[in-house]
PDB file of C-alpha atoms in Angstrom:
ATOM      1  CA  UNK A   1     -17.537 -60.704 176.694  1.00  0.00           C
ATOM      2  CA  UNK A   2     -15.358 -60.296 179.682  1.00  0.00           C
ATOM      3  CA  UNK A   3     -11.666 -59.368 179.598  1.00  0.00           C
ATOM      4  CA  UNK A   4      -8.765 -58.578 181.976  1.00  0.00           C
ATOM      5  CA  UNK A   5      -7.990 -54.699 182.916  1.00  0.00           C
ATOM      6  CA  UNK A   6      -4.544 -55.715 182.020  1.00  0.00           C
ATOM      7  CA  UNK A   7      -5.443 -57.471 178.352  1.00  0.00           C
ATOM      8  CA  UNK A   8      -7.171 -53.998 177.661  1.00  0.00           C
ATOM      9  CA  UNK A   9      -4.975 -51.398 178.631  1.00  0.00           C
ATOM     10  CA  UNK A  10      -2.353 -53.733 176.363  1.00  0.00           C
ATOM     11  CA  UNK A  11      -4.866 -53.272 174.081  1.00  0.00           C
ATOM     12  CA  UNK A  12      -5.329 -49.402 174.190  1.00  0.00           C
ATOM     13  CA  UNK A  13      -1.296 -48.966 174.081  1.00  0.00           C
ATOM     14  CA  UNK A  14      -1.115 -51.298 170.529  1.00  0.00           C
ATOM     15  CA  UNK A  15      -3.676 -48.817 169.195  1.00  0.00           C
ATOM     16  CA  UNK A  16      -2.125 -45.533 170.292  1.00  0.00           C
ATOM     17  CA  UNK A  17       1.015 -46.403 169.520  1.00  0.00           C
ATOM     18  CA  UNK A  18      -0.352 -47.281 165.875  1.00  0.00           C
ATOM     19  CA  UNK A  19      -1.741 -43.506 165.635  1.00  0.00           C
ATOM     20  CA  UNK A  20       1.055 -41.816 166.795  1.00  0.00           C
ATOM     21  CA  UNK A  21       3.035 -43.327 163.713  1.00  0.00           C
ATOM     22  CA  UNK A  22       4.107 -41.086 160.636  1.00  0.00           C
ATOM     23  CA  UNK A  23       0.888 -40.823 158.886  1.00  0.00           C
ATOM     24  CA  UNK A  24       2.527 -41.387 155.562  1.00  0.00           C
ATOM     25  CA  UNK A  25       3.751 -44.461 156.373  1.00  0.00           C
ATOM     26  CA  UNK A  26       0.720 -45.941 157.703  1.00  0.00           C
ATOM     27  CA  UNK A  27      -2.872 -47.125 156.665  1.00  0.00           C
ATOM     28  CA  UNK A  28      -5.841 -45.301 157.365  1.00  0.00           C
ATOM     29  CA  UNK A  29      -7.358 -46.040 160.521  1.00  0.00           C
ATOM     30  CA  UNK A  30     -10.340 -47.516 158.866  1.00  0.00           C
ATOM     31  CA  UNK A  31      -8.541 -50.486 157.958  1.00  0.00           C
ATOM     32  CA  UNK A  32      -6.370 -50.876 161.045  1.00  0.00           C
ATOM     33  CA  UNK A  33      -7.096 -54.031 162.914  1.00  0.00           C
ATOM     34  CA  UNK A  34      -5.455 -54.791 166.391  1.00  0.00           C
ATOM     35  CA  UNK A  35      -5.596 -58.758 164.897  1.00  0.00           C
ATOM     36  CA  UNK A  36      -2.599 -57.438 163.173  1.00  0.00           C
ATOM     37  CA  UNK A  37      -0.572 -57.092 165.851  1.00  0.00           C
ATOM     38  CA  UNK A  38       2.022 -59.488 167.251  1.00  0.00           C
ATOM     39  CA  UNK A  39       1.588 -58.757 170.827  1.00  0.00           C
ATOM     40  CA  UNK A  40      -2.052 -58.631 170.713  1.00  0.00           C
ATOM     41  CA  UNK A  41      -3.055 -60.969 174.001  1.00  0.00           C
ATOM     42  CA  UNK A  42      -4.035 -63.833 173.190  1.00  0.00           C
ATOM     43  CA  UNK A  43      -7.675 -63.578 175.181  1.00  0.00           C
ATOM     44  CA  UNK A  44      -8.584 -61.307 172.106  1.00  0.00           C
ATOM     45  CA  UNK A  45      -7.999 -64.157 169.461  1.00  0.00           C
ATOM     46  CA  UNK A  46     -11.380 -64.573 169.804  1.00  0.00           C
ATOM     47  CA  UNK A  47     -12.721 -61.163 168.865  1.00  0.00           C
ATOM     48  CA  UNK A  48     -10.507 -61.477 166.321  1.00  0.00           C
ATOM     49  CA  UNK A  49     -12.610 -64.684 164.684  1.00  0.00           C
ATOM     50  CA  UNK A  50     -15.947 -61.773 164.917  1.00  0.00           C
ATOM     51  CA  UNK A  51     -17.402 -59.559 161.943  1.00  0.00           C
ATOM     52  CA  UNK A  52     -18.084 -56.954 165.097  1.00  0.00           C
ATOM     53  CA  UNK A  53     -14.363 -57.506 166.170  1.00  0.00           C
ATOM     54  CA  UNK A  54     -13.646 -53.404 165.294  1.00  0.00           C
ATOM     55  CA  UNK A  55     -16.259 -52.370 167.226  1.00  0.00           C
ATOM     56  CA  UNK A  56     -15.778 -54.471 170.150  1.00  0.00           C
ATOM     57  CA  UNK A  57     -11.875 -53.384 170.043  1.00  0.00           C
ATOM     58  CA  UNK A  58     -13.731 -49.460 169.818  1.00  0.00           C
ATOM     59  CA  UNK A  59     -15.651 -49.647 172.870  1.00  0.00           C
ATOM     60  CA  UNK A  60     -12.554 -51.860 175.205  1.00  0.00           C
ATOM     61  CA  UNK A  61     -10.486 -48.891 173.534  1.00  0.00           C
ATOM     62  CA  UNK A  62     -12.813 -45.988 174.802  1.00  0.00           C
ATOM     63  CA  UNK A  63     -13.298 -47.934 178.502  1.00  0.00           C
ATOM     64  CA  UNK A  64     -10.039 -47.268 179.067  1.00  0.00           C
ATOM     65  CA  UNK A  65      -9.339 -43.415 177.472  1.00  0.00           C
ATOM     66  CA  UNK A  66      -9.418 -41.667 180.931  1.00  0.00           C
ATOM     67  CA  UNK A  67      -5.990 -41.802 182.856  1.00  0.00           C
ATOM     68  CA  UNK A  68      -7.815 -41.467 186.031  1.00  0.00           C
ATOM     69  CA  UNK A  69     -10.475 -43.918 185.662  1.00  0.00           C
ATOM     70  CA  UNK A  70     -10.671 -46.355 188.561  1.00  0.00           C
ATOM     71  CA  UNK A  71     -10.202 -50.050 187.961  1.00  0.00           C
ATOM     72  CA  UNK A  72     -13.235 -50.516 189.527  1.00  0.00           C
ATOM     73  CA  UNK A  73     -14.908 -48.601 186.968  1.00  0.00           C
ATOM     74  CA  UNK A  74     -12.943 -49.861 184.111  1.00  0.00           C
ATOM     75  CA  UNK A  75     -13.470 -53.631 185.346  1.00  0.00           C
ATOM     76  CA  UNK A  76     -17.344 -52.706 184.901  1.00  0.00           C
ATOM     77  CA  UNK A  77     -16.758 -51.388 181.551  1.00  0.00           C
ATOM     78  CA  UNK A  78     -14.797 -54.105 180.058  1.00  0.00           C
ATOM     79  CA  UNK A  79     -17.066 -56.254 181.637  1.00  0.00           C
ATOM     80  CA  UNK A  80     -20.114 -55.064 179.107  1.00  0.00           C
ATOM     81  CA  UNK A  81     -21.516 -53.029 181.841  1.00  0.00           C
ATOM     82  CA  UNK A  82     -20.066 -49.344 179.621  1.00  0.00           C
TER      83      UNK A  82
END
């Protein structure tokens, strides 16, 4: 699976931005699903379709955890290479 640097740091924000909610008004992280989202890009519709669609959304989600990873590096990463 290959997606865009930009598709996954979009990605990362919808999830942190889901954790940093009041944890009383949300659902457990266990049943969170980035499929949910509105603004989701639409490259991930796919994933979406998977069974291993909360893993996959996992590891794009952990390529892009360091602030000062280079985009070469993350490119690799999101690119299956991680």
């Amino acid at each position: 699976l290959k997606f865009s640097l930009e598709s996954v740091k979009k990605l990362k924000e919808l999830m942190d931005e889901n954790r940093h909610i009041n944890p009383r008004m949300v659902v457990s992280m266990a049943s969170y699903s980035p499929c949910d989202e509105k603004d989701l890009p639409e490259e991930f519709q796919s994933v979406c379709k998977r069974e291993d669609a909360s893993m996959i959304f996992d590891r794009l989600n952990l390529a892009v955890q360091e602030d000062d990873l280079c985009e070469i590096c993350a490119n690799a990463a999101c690119a299956g290479c991680f």
